């Protein structure tokens, strides 16, 4: 049975005042890209844990988890102070069904994320699976401030796939060169997102994965449903696969 095991911090990277990556060495069981683990610390005699998605690809080391500190949050603020050599508890076995294996085939894969929810997509794109299954891939990362557009070195590495890959950043609270303004649902509604990448976002061509802020997930789902797309379920395959990130 799955249980707790000890991981050792290799690196903690601070992206912004609140955004951090924690990289660990730990003998976890094999997982699928898109799945999550639970990180935990013993605080005041109680084990406090929270789910965090893998950012690294399966079989890649060290393990990489991307998180934001929550004001007053007992766990995230302590994780943000860990140093190399410190230890953290995590589960031996990953969980979750937000994986490419749950998706029907399509010509275009749209990966839409807000904030730290870009993590599972980076794990997926570091594997060969999406590049073999989909002719075109669009990665969307929506943030409030431009400094939150993180992991750009990883994202830039996907440009080696040429026209098969496109990256579209959204920055809602300031203007930033190359980024679209506003919110993802609005850019779908007015057609500006499709014009940006010159690809259709339609039931006959696309699979869409939505991960992050529940408002974005909900509102984008409704916009897509208005286009004739439907939720993807095992018993009833569709076009929209979702994961709320808190």
Coordinates of N, CA and C in Angstrom, one line a residue, residues 1-194:
X1 N 0.8 -1.2 0.0 CA 0.0 0.0 0.0 C 0.9 1.3 0.0
X2 N 0.3 2.3 -0.6 CA 1.0 3.6 -0.6 C 1.2 4.1 0.8
X3 N 2.3 4.7 1.1 CA 2.5 5.3 2.4 C 3.5 6.5 2.3
X4 N 3.8 7.1 3.5 CA 4.7 8.2 3.5 C 6.1 7.7 3.4
X5 N 6.9 8.5 2.8 CA 8.4 8.3 2.7 C 9.1 9.6 2.8
X6 N 10.4 9.6 3.1 CA 11.1 10.8 3.3 C 11.8 11.3 2.0
X7 N 11.7 12.5 1.7 CA 12.5 13.1 0.6 C 13.5 14.1 1.1
X8 N 14.5 14.3 0.3 CA 15.6 15.3 0.7 C 15.6 16.4 -0.3
X9 N 15.6 17.6 0.2 CA 15.6 18.8 -0.6 C 16.9 18.9 -1.3
X10 N 16.9 19.1 -2.6 CA 18.1 19.3 -3.4 C 18.2 20.8 -3.7
X11 N 17.1 21.4 -4.0 CA 17.1 22.9 -4.4 C 15.8 23.5 -4.1
X12 N 15.8 24.7 -3.7 CA 14.6 25.5 -3.6 C 14.8 26.8 -4.4
X13 N 14.0 26.9 -5.5 CA 14.2 28.1 -6.3 C 13.1 29.1 -6.0
X14 N 13.4 30.3 -5.8 CA 12.4 31.4 -5.6 C 12.3 32.2 -6.9
X15 N 11.1 32.1 -7.4 CA 10.8 32.8 -8.7 C 10.3 34.2 -8.4
X16 N 9.4 34.4 -7.5 CA 9.0 35.7 -7.1 C 8.8 35.7 -5.5
X17 N 8.3 36.7 -5.0 CA 8.1 36.7 -3.5 C 7.3 35.6 -3.0
X18 N 6.3 35.1 -3.8 CA 5.4 34.0 -3.4 C 5.6 32.7 -4.2
X19 N 6.2 32.7 -5.3 CA 6.3 31.5 -6.1 C 7.6 30.8 -5.9
X20 N 7.6 29.5 -5.7 CA 8.8 28.7 -5.4 C 8.7 27.4 -6.1
X21 N 9.8 26.8 -6.4 CA 9.9 25.4 -6.8 C 10.8 24.7 -5.8
X22 N 10.3 23.5 -5.4 CA 11.0 22.6 -4.5 C 11.4 21.4 -5.2
X23 N 12.7 21.1 -5.2 CA 13.2 19.9 -5.9 C 13.8 18.9 -4.9
X24 N 13.3 17.7 -5.1 CA 13.6 16.7 -4.1 C 14.2 15.4 -4.7
X25 N 14.9 14.7 -3.9 CA 15.3 13.3 -4.2 C 14.5 12.4 -3.3
X26 N 13.7 11.5 -3.9 CA 12.9 10.6 -3.1 C 12.6 9.3 -3.9
X27 N 12.5 8.1 -3.3 CA 12.3 6.9 -4.0 C 10.8 6.6 -4.2
X28 N 10.1 7.5 -5.0 CA 8.7 7.4 -5.2 C 8.5 6.3 -6.3
X29 N 7.3 5.8 -6.4 CA 6.9 4.8 -7.4 C 6.7 5.5 -8.7
X30 N 6.7 4.8 -9.8 CA 6.5 5.4 -11.1 C 5.1 6.1 -11.2
X31 N 5.0 7.2 -11.9 CA 3.8 7.9 -12.0 C 3.6 8.3 -13.5
X32 N 2.4 8.8 -13.8 CA 2.0 9.4 -15.1 C 2.1 10.9 -15.0
X33 N 2.6 11.5 -16.1 CA 2.7 12.9 -16.2 C 1.3 13.5 -16.1
X34 N 1.1 14.5 -15.2 CA -0.2 15.1 -14.9 C -0.7 14.7 -13.5
X35 N -0.1 13.6 -12.9 CA -0.5 13.2 -11.6 C 0.1 14.1 -10.5
X36 N -0.3 13.9 -9.3 CA 0.2 14.7 -8.2 C 0.6 13.8 -7.0
X37 N 1.4 14.4 -6.1 CA 1.8 13.7 -4.9 C 1.3 14.6 -3.8
X38 N 1.6 14.2 -2.5 CA 1.3 15.1 -1.4 C 2.6 15.4 -0.7
X39 N 2.9 16.6 -0.4 CA 4.1 17.0 0.4 C 3.6 17.3 1.8
X40 N 4.4 17.0 2.8 CA 3.9 17.2 4.2 C 5.1 17.5 5.1
X41 N 4.8 18.2 6.1 CA 5.7 18.4 7.2 C 5.0 18.2 8.5
X42 N 5.7 17.8 9.5 CA 5.1 17.7 10.9 C 5.2 19.0 11.6
X43 N 4.1 19.6 11.9 CA 4.0 20.9 12.4 C 3.2 20.8 13.7
X44 N 3.8 21.2 14.8 CA 3.2 21.2 16.1 C 2.6 19.9 16.4
X45 N 3.3 18.8 16.1 CA 2.8 17.5 16.4 C 1.8 16.9 15.5
X46 N 1.5 17.6 14.4 CA 0.5 17.1 13.4 C 1.1 17.1 12.0
X47 N 0.9 16.1 11.3 CA 1.4 16.0 9.9 C 0.4 16.8 9.0
X48 N 0.9 17.9 8.4 CA 0.2 18.7 7.5 C 0.6 18.5 6.1
X49 N -0.3 18.1 5.2 CA 0.0 17.7 3.8 C -0.9 18.4 2.8
X50 N -0.4 18.6 1.6 CA -1.2 19.2 0.6 C -0.8 18.6 -0.8
X51 N -1.7 18.5 -1.7 CA -1.3 17.9 -3.0 C -0.6 18.9 -3.9
X52 N 0.5 18.4 -4.6 CA 1.2 19.2 -5.5 C 1.6 18.4 -6.7
X53 N 1.3 18.9 -7.9 CA 1.6 18.1 -9.1 C 3.1 18.1 -9.4
X54 N 3.5 16.9 -10.1 CA 4.9 16.8 -10.5 C 5.1 17.8 -11.7
X55 N 6.2 18.5 -11.7 CA 6.6 19.3 -12.9 C 7.6 18.5 -13.7
X56 N 8.3 17.7 -13.1 CA 9.3 16.8 -13.8 C 8.6 15.7 -14.6
X57 N 9.2 15.2 -15.6 CA 8.7 14.0 -16.3 C 8.9 12.8 -15.5
X58 N 8.0 11.7 -15.8 CA 8.2 10.5 -15.1 C 9.7 9.9 -15.4
X59 N 10.3 9.4 -14.3 CA 11.6 8.9 -14.5 C 12.7 10.0 -14.4
X60 N 12.4 11.2 -14.4 CA 13.3 12.3 -14.3 C 13.6 12.7 -12.9
X61 N 14.8 13.1 -12.6 CA 15.3 13.4 -11.3 C 16.0 14.7 -11.3
X62 N 15.9 15.6 -10.3 CA 15.1 15.4 -9.1 C 13.6 15.6 -9.4
X63 N 12.8 15.3 -8.4 CA 11.4 15.6 -8.4 C 11.2 17.1 -8.3
X64 N 10.2 17.6 -9.0 CA 10.1 19.1 -9.0 C 8.6 19.4 -8.7
X65 N 8.4 20.3 -7.7 CA 7.1 20.7 -7.4 C 7.0 22.3 -7.3
X66 N 6.0 22.8 -7.9 CA 5.9 24.3 -8.1 C 4.7 24.7 -7.2
X67 N 4.9 25.7 -6.4 CA 3.9 26.1 -5.5 C 3.9 27.6 -5.2
X68 N 2.8 28.1 -4.6 CA 2.7 29.5 -4.2 C 2.4 29.5 -2.7
X69 N 3.0 30.4 -2.0 CA 2.8 30.5 -0.6 C 1.4 31.2 -0.4
X70 N 0.7 30.6 0.6 CA -0.6 31.1 0.9 C -0.5 32.0 2.2
X71 N -1.0 33.2 2.2 CA -1.0 34.0 3.5 C -1.6 33.2 4.6
X72 N -0.7 33.0 5.7 CA -1.2 32.3 6.8 C -1.2 30.8 6.7
X73 N -0.8 30.3 5.5 CA -0.8 28.9 5.3 C 0.3 28.2 6.1
X74 N -0.1 27.2 6.9 CA 1.0 26.6 7.7 C 2.0 25.8 6.9
X75 N 1.6 25.2 5.8 CA 2.5 24.3 5.1 C 3.4 25.1 4.1
X76 N 2.7 25.8 3.2 CA 3.4 26.4 2.0 C 4.5 27.4 2.5
X77 N 4.2 28.1 3.6 CA 5.2 29.1 4.1 C 6.4 28.4 4.7
X78 N 6.2 27.2 5.2 CA 7.4 26.5 5.8 C 8.2 25.8 4.6
X79 N 7.4 25.3 3.6 CA 8.1 24.7 2.5 C 9.0 25.8 1.8
X80 N 8.6 27.0 1.8 CA 9.4 28.1 1.2 C 10.6 28.5 2.0
X81 N 10.8 27.9 3.1 CA 12.0 28.2 3.9 C 13.0 27.0 3.9
X82 N 12.6 25.9 3.3 CA 13.5 24.7 3.3 C 14.8 24.9 2.5
X83 N 15.8 24.3 3.0 CA 17.1 24.5 2.3 C 17.6 23.1 1.9
X84 N 18.6 23.0 1.0 CA 19.2 21.7 0.6 C 19.6 20.9 1.8
X85 N 19.3 19.7 1.8 CA 19.6 18.8 3.0 C 18.4 18.6 3.9
X86 N 17.5 19.6 3.9 CA 16.3 19.4 4.8 C 15.4 18.3 4.2
X87 N 14.5 17.8 5.0 CA 13.7 16.7 4.6 C 12.2 17.1 4.6
X88 N 11.5 16.4 3.8 CA 10.0 16.6 3.7 C 9.4 15.2 3.5
X89 N 8.2 15.1 3.9 CA 7.5 13.8 3.7 C 6.6 13.9 2.4
X90 N 6.6 12.8 1.7 CA 5.7 12.7 0.5 C 5.2 11.2 0.4
X91 N 4.2 11.1 -0.4 CA 3.6 9.8 -0.6 C 4.5 8.9 -1.6
X92 N 4.5 7.6 -1.4 CA 5.2 6.8 -2.3 C 4.6 6.7 -3.7
X93 N 3.2 6.8 -3.7 CA 2.5 6.6 -4.9 C 1.7 7.9 -5.3
X94 N 1.8 8.2 -6.6 CA 1.1 9.4 -7.1 C -0.4 9.1 -7.3
X95 N -1.2 10.1 -7.4 CA -2.6 10.0 -7.6 C -3.1 11.0 -8.7
X96 N -4.3 10.8 -9.2 CA -4.9 11.7 -10.1 C -5.1 11.1 -11.5
X97 N -6.1 11.7 -12.2 CA -6.5 11.2 -13.5 C -6.4 12.3 -14.6
X98 N -5.7 13.4 -14.2 CA -5.5 14.5 -15.2 C -4.3 14.2 -16.0
X99 N -4.5 13.2 -16.9 CA -3.4 12.6 -17.7 C -3.8 12.5 -19.1
X100 N -2.8 12.4 -20.0 CA -3.1 12.3 -21.4 C -3.8 11.0 -21.8
X101 N -3.5 10.0 -21.0 CA -4.2 8.7 -21.3 C -5.7 8.7 -21.1
X102 N -6.2 9.8 -20.5 CA -7.7 9.9 -20.3 C -8.3 10.7 -21.5
X103 N -7.5 11.2 -22.5 CA -8.0 12.0 -23.5 C -8.2 11.2 -24.8
X104 N -9.3 11.4 -25.5 CA -9.5 10.9 -26.9 C -8.5 11.6 -27.8
X105 N -8.3 11.0 -29.0 CA -7.4 11.6 -30.0 C -8.0 12.8 -30.6
X106 N -7.2 13.7 -31.1 CA -7.6 14.9 -31.8 C -6.4 15.5 -32.6
X107 N -6.7 16.4 -33.5 CA -5.6 17.0 -34.2 C -4.8 18.0 -33.3
X108 N -5.5 18.8 -32.5 CA -4.9 19.9 -31.7 C -5.2 19.6 -30.2
X109 N -4.1 19.8 -29.5 CA -4.2 19.7 -28.0 C -4.0 21.1 -27.4
X110 N -5.0 21.6 -26.7 CA -4.9 22.9 -26.1 C -4.7 22.7 -24.6
X111 N -3.7 23.2 -24.0 CA -3.3 23.1 -22.6 C -3.4 24.5 -22.0
X112 N -4.5 24.7 -21.2 CA -4.7 26.0 -20.6 C -4.5 26.0 -19.1
X113 N -3.7 26.9 -18.6 CA -3.4 26.9 -17.1 C -3.4 28.3 -16.6
X114 N -3.7 28.5 -15.3 CA -3.4 29.7 -14.6 C -2.4 29.4 -13.6
X115 N -1.5 30.4 -13.3 CA -0.5 30.3 -12.2 C 0.3 29.0 -12.2
X116 N 0.4 28.5 -11.0 CA 1.2 27.3 -10.8 C 0.6 26.0 -11.4
X117 N -0.6 26.1 -12.0 CA -1.2 25.0 -12.6 C -0.6 24.6 -13.9
X118 N 0.4 25.4 -14.4 CA 1.2 25.0 -15.6 C 2.0 23.8 -15.3
X119 N 2.3 23.5 -14.0 CA 3.2 22.4 -13.7 C 2.9 21.1 -14.3
X120 N 1.6 20.5 -14.2 CA 1.4 19.2 -14.9 C 1.6 19.2 -16.4
X121 N 1.3 20.4 -17.0 CA 1.5 20.4 -18.5 C 3.0 20.3 -18.8
X122 N 3.9 20.9 -18.0 CA 5.3 20.8 -18.3 C 5.8 19.4 -18.1
X123 N 5.2 18.7 -17.2 CA 5.5 17.3 -17.0 C 5.1 16.5 -18.3
X124 N 3.9 16.7 -18.7 CA 3.4 16.1 -20.0 C 4.3 16.3 -21.2
X125 N 4.6 17.6 -21.4 CA 5.3 18.0 -22.6 C 6.8 17.6 -22.5
X126 N 7.3 17.2 -21.4 CA 8.6 16.6 -21.3 C 8.6 15.1 -21.6
X127 N 7.5 14.5 -22.0 CA 7.4 13.2 -22.4 C 7.2 13.2 -23.9
X128 N 7.3 12.0 -24.6 CA 7.1 11.9 -26.0 C 5.6 11.8 -26.4
X129 N 4.8 11.4 -25.4 CA 3.4 11.1 -25.7 C 2.6 12.2 -26.4
X130 N 2.6 13.5 -26.0 CA 1.8 14.5 -26.7 C 2.3 14.7 -28.1
X131 N 3.6 14.7 -28.3 CA 4.2 15.0 -29.6 C 3.9 13.9 -30.6
X132 N 3.7 12.7 -30.1 CA 3.4 11.6 -31.0 C 1.9 11.5 -31.3
X133 N 1.0 12.0 -30.4 CA -0.4 11.8 -30.5 C -1.1 13.0 -31.2
X134 N -0.5 14.2 -31.1 CA -1.2 15.4 -31.5 C -0.4 16.2 -32.6
X135 N -1.0 16.6 -33.6 CA -0.3 17.3 -34.7 C 0.1 18.7 -34.3
X136 N -0.7 19.4 -33.5 CA -0.4 20.7 -33.0 C -0.7 20.8 -31.5
X137 N 0.1 21.5 -30.8 CA 0.0 21.7 -29.3 C 0.1 23.2 -29.0
X138 N -0.9 23.7 -28.3 CA -0.9 25.1 -27.8 C -0.9 25.1 -26.3
X139 N 0.1 25.7 -25.7 CA 0.2 25.9 -24.3 C -0.1 27.3 -23.9
X140 N -1.1 27.5 -23.0 CA -1.5 28.8 -22.5 C -1.2 28.9 -21.0
X141 N -0.5 30.0 -20.7 CA -0.2 30.3 -19.3 C -0.7 31.6 -18.9
X142 N -1.8 31.7 -18.1 CA -2.4 33.0 -17.7 C -2.0 33.3 -16.3
X143 N -1.4 34.6 -16.1 CA -1.0 35.1 -14.8 C -1.4 36.5 -14.7
X144 N -1.2 37.0 -13.5 CA -1.6 38.4 -13.2 C -0.5 39.4 -13.6
X145 N 0.8 39.1 -13.2 CA 1.9 39.9 -13.4 C 2.9 39.1 -14.3
X146 N 3.7 39.9 -15.1 CA 4.6 39.2 -16.1 C 5.7 38.4 -15.4
X147 N 6.1 38.8 -14.1 CA 7.1 38.1 -13.4 C 6.7 36.7 -13.1
X148 N 5.4 36.4 -13.2 CA 4.8 35.1 -12.9 C 4.9 34.1 -14.0
X149 N 5.4 34.6 -15.2 CA 5.6 33.7 -16.3 C 6.9 32.9 -16.1
X150 N 6.8 31.9 -15.4 CA 8.0 31.1 -15.0 C 8.3 29.9 -15.9
X151 N 9.4 29.2 -15.6 CA 9.8 28.1 -16.3 C 10.0 28.3 -17.8
X152 N 10.4 29.5 -18.1 CA 10.5 29.9 -19.6 C 11.6 29.1 -20.3
X153 N 12.7 28.7 -19.5 CA 13.7 27.9 -20.2 C 13.1 26.5 -20.6
X154 N 12.3 26.0 -19.8 CA 11.6 24.7 -20.1 C 10.7 24.9 -21.3
X155 N 9.9 25.9 -21.3 CA 8.9 26.2 -22.3 C 9.7 26.5 -23.7
X156 N 10.8 27.2 -23.6 CA 11.5 27.5 -24.8 C 12.1 26.3 -25.4
X157 N 12.4 25.2 -24.6 CA 13.0 24.0 -25.1 C 12.0 23.3 -26.0
X158 N 10.7 23.5 -25.8 CA 9.7 22.8 -26.6 C 9.6 23.4 -28.1
X159 N 10.2 24.6 -28.2 CA 10.2 25.2 -29.6 C 11.1 24.4 -30.5
X160 N 11.8 23.4 -30.0 CA 12.6 22.5 -30.9 C 11.6 21.7 -31.8
X161 N 10.4 21.6 -31.4 CA 9.4 20.9 -32.1 C 8.8 21.7 -33.3
X162 N 9.3 22.9 -33.4 CA 8.9 23.8 -34.6 C 7.4 24.2 -34.5
X163 N 6.8 24.2 -35.7 CA 5.4 24.7 -35.7 C 4.4 23.7 -35.0
X164 N 4.9 22.6 -34.6 CA 4.0 21.7 -33.8 C 3.6 22.3 -32.5
X165 N 4.4 23.3 -32.0 CA 4.2 23.9 -30.7 C 4.0 25.4 -30.7
X166 N 3.0 25.9 -30.0 CA 2.9 27.3 -29.8 C 2.6 27.6 -28.3
X167 N 3.2 28.7 -27.8 CA 3.0 29.1 -26.5 C 2.4 30.5 -26.5
X168 N 1.3 30.6 -25.7 CA 0.6 31.9 -25.6 C 0.5 32.3 -24.1
X169 N 1.2 33.4 -23.7 CA 1.1 33.9 -22.3 C 0.0 34.9 -22.3
X170 N -0.7 34.9 -21.1 CA -1.7 35.9 -20.8 C -1.3 36.7 -19.6
X171 N -1.3 38.0 -19.6 CA -1.0 38.8 -18.4 C -2.1 39.7 -18.2
X172 N -2.9 39.6 -17.1 CA -4.1 40.3 -16.9 C -4.0 41.7 -16.3
X173 N -2.9 42.0 -15.5 CA -2.9 43.2 -14.7 C -1.8 44.2 -15.2
X174 N -1.1 43.9 -16.3 CA -0.2 44.9 -16.8 C 0.0 44.5 -18.3
X175 N 0.5 45.4 -19.0 CA 0.9 45.2 -20.4 C 2.3 44.5 -20.5
X176 N 2.4 43.5 -21.3 CA 3.7 42.8 -21.4 C 3.9 42.4 -22.9
X177 N 5.1 42.7 -23.5 CA 5.3 42.4 -24.9 C 5.1 40.9 -25.1
X178 N 4.3 40.6 -26.2 CA 4.1 39.3 -26.6 C 3.0 38.6 -25.8
X179 N 2.5 39.1 -24.8 CA 1.4 38.5 -24.0 C 0.0 39.1 -24.4
X180 N -1.0 38.2 -24.3 CA -2.3 38.7 -24.6 C -2.9 39.3 -23.3
X181 N -3.7 40.3 -23.4 CA -4.3 40.9 -22.2 C -5.6 40.2 -21.7
X182 N -6.0 40.5 -20.5 CA -7.3 40.0 -20.1 C -7.3 38.5 -19.7
X183 N -8.5 37.9 -19.8 CA -8.8 36.6 -19.4 C -9.0 35.6 -20.6
X184 N -8.6 34.4 -20.4 CA -8.7 33.3 -21.4 C -10.2 33.2 -21.9
X185 N -11.2 33.1 -21.1 CA -12.5 32.9 -21.7 C -12.9 34.0 -22.6
X186 N -12.6 35.3 -22.3 CA -12.9 36.4 -23.2 C -12.2 36.3 -24.5
X187 N -10.9 35.8 -24.5 CA -10.2 35.7 -25.7 C -10.7 34.6 -26.6
X188 N -11.3 33.6 -26.0 CA -12.0 32.5 -26.8 C -13.3 33.1 -27.4
X189 N -14.0 33.8 -26.6 CA -15.3 34.3 -27.0 C -15.2 35.3 -28.2
X190 N -14.2 36.1 -28.1 CA -14.1 37.1 -29.2 C -13.2 36.6 -30.4
X191 N -12.7 35.4 -30.3 CA -11.9 34.8 -31.4 C -10.5 35.2 -31.4
X192 N -10.0 36.1 -30.5 CA -8.7 36.6 -30.6 C -7.6 35.5 -30.3
X193 N -8.0 34.6 -29.5 CA -7.0 33.5 -29.2 C -6.8 32.6 -30.4
X194 N -7.8 32.3 -31.1 CA -7.7 31.5 -32.3 C -6.9 32.3 -33.4

